[in-house]
mmCIF file of C-alpha atoms in Angstrom:
data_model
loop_
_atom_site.group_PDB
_atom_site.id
_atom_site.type_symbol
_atom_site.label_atom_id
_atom_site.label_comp_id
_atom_site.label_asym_id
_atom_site.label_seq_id
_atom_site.Cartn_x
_atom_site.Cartn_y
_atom_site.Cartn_z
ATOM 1 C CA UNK A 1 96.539 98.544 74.784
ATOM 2 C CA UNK A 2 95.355 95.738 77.213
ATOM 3 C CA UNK A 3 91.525 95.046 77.982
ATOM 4 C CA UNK A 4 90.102 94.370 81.230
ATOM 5 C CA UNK A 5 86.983 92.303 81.726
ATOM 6 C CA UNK A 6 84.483 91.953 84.434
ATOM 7 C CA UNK A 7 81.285 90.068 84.288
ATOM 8 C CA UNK A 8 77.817 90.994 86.090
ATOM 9 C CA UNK A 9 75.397 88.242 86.013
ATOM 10 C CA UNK A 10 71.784 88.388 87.169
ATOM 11 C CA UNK A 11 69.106 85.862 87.355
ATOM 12 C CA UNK A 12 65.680 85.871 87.962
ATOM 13 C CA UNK A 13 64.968 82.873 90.080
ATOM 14 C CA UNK A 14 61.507 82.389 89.916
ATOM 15 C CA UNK A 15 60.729 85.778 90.418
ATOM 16 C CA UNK A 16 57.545 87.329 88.737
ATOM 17 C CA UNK A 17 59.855 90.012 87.795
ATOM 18 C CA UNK A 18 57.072 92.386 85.704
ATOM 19 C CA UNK A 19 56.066 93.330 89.338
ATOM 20 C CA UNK A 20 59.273 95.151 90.160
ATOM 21 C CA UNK A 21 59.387 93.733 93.174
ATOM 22 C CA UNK A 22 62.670 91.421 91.899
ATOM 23 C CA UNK A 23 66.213 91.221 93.753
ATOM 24 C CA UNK A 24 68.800 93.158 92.930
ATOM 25 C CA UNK A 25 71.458 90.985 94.275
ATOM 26 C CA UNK A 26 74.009 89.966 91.767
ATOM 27 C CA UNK A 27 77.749 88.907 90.990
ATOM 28 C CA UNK A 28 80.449 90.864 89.975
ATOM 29 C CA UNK A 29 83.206 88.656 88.545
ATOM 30 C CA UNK A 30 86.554 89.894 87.464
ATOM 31 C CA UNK A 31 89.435 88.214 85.165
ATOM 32 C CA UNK A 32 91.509 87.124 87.925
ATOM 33 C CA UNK A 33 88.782 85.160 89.478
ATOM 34 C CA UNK A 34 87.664 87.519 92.332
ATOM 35 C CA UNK A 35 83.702 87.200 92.783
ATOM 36 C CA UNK A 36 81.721 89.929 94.782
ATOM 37 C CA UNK A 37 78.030 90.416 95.443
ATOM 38 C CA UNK A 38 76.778 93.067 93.954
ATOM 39 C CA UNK A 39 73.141 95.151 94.439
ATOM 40 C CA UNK A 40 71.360 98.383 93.828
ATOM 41 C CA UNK A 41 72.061 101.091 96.545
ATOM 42 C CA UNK A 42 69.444 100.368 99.285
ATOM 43 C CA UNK A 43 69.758 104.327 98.880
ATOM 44 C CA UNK A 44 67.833 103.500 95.452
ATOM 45 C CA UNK A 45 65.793 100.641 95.821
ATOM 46 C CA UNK A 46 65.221 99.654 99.750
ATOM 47 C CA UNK A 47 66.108 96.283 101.115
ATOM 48 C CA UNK A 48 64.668 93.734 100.261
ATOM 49 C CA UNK A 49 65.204 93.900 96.835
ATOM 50 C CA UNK A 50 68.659 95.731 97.341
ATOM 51 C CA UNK A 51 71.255 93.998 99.380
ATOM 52 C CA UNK A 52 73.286 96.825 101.659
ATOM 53 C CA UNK A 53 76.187 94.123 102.120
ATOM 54 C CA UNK A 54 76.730 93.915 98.748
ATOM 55 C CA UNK A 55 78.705 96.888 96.529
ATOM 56 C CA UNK A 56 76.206 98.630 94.778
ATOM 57 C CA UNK A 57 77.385 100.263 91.037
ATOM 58 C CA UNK A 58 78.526 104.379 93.182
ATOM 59 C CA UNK A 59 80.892 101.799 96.156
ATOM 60 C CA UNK A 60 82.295 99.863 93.169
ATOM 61 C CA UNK A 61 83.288 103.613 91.356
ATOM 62 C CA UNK A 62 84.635 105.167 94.404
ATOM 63 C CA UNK A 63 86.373 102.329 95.627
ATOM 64 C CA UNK A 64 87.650 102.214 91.794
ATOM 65 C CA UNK A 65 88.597 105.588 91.777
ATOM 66 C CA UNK A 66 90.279 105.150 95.621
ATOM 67 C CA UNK A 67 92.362 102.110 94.462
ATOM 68 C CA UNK A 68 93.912 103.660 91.297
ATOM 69 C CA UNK A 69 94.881 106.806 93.049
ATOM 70 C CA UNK A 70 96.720 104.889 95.752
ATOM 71 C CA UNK A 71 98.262 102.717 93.339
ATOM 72 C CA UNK A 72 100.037 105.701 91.528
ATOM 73 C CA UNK A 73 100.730 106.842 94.975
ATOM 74 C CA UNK A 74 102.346 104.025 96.390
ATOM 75 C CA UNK A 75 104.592 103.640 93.071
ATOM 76 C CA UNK A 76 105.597 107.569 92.736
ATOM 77 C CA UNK A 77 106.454 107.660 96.850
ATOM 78 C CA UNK A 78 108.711 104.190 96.228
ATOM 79 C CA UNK A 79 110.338 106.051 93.215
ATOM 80 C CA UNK A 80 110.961 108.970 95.153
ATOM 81 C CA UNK A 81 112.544 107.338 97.685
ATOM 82 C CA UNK A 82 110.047 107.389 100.560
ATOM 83 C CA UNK A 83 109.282 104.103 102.210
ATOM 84 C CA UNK A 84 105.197 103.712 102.916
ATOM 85 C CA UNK A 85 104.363 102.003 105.594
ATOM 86 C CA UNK A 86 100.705 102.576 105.559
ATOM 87 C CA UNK A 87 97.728 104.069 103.100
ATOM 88 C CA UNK A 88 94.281 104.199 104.754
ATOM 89 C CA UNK A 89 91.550 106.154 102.593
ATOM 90 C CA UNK A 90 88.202 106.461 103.549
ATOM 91 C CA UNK A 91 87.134 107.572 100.212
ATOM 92 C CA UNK A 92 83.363 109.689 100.052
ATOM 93 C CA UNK A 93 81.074 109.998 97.046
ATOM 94 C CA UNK A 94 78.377 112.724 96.733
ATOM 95 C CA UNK A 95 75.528 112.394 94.785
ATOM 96 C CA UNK A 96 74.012 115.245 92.683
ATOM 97 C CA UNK A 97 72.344 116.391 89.659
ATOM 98 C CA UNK A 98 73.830 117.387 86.681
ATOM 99 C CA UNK A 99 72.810 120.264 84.132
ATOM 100 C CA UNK A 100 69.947 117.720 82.960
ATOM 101 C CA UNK A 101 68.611 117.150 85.933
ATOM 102 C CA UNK A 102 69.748 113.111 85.819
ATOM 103 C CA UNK A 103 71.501 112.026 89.100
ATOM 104 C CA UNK A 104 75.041 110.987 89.311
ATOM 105 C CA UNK A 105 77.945 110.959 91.003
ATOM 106 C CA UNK A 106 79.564 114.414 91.300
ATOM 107 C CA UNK A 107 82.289 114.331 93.337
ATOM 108 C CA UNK A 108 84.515 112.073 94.778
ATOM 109 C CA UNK A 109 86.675 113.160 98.139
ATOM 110 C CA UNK A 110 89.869 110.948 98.421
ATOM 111 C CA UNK A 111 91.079 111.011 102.195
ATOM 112 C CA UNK A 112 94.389 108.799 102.568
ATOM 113 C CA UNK A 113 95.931 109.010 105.435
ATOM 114 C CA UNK A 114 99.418 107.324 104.889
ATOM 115 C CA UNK A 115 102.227 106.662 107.323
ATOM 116 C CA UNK A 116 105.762 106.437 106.252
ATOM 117 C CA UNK A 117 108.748 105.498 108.068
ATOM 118 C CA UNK A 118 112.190 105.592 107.534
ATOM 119 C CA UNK A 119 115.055 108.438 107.967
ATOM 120 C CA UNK A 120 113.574 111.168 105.402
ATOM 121 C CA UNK A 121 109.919 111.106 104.990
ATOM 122 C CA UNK A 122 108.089 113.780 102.925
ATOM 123 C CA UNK A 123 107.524 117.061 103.780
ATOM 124 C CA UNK A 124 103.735 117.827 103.967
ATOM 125 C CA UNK A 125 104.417 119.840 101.086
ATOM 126 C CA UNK A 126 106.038 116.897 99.190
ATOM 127 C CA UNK A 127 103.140 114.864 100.662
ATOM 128 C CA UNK A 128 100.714 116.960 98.736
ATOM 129 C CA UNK A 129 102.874 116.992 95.638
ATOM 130 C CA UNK A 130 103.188 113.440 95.711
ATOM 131 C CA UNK A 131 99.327 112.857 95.732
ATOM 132 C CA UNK A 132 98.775 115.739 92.880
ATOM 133 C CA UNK A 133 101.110 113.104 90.484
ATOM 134 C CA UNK A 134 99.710 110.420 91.652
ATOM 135 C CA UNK A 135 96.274 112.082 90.876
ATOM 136 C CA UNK A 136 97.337 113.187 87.499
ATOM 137 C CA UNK A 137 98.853 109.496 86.139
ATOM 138 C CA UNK A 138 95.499 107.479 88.094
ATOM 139 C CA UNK A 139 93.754 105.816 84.671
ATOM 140 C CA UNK A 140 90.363 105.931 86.367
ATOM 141 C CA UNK A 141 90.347 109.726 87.405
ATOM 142 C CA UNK A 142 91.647 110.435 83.534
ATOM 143 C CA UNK A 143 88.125 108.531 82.152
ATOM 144 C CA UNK A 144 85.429 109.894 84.401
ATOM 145 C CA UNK A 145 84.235 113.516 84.130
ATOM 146 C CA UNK A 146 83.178 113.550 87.863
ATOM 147 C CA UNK A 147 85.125 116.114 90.435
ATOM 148 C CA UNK A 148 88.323 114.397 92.727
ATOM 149 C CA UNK A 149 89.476 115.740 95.206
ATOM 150 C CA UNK A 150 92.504 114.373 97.473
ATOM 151 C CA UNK A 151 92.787 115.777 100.981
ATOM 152 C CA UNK A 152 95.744 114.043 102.383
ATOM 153 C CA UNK A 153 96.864 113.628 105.710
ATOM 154 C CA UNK A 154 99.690 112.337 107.483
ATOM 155 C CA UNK A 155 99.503 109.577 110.015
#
């Protein structure tokens, strides 16, 4: 099975650091060369020491989560026959506490709204049907124990 790789690096930069009162701000490099800044939520730890324009660890697992499901979607729909035009998600992650009382994230709400041209599109039925496969082949969704949820919509 392949590996995937990632790196987060950190450095203190002259920071006293034992105060707590350090940056946050790091890099998030992947195996194809992408680099983003990464923080702490400012939800967490408030600015300064958390950058909000960075992708904080909950962004990076939504958006993670988001990507993978469109992904299966766009392959399943081209299978299928259905010619996407279009896939716009504005993906939401809620925050809660599990049976422990430790706070994570416990569900994730998948909105795409995709547009699709061509003679036939889908049914909104078949739209929904299409987003349930794509939902049950999405690698990400299969390793987290969090609640998805995919409310489609057609553009």
């Amino acid at each position: 099975m392949p590996q995937h790789q990632a790196e987060v690096l950190w450095r203190r930069n002259g920071q006293d650091f034992l105060d707590c009162r350090y940056s946050r701000t790091h890099v998030l490099k992947f195996d194809g060369g992408a680099e983003v800044a990464g923080s702490s939520s400012p939800h967490v730890v408030p600015a300064p020491y958390s950058d909000p324009a960075a992708v904080d660890p909950e962004e990076a697992f939504i958006a993670a989560l988001s990507s993978c499901h469109m992904l299966w979607f766009l392959d399943i729909a081209a299978r299928a026959g259905f010619r996407v035009d279009e896939y716009h998600d504005v993906a939401v992650g809620e925050m809660g506490k599990n049976e422990d009382g430790k706070v994570w994230v416990a569900r994730v709400i998948l909105q795409p709204k995709v547009m699709f041209s061509g003679d036939t599109p889908p049914t909104p039925e078949r739209h929904e049907q299409l987003h349930h496969a794509a939902h049950a082949e999405c690698f990400i969704a299969h390793s987290v124990k969090t609640e998805v949820l995919c409310q489609p919509r057609l553009a």
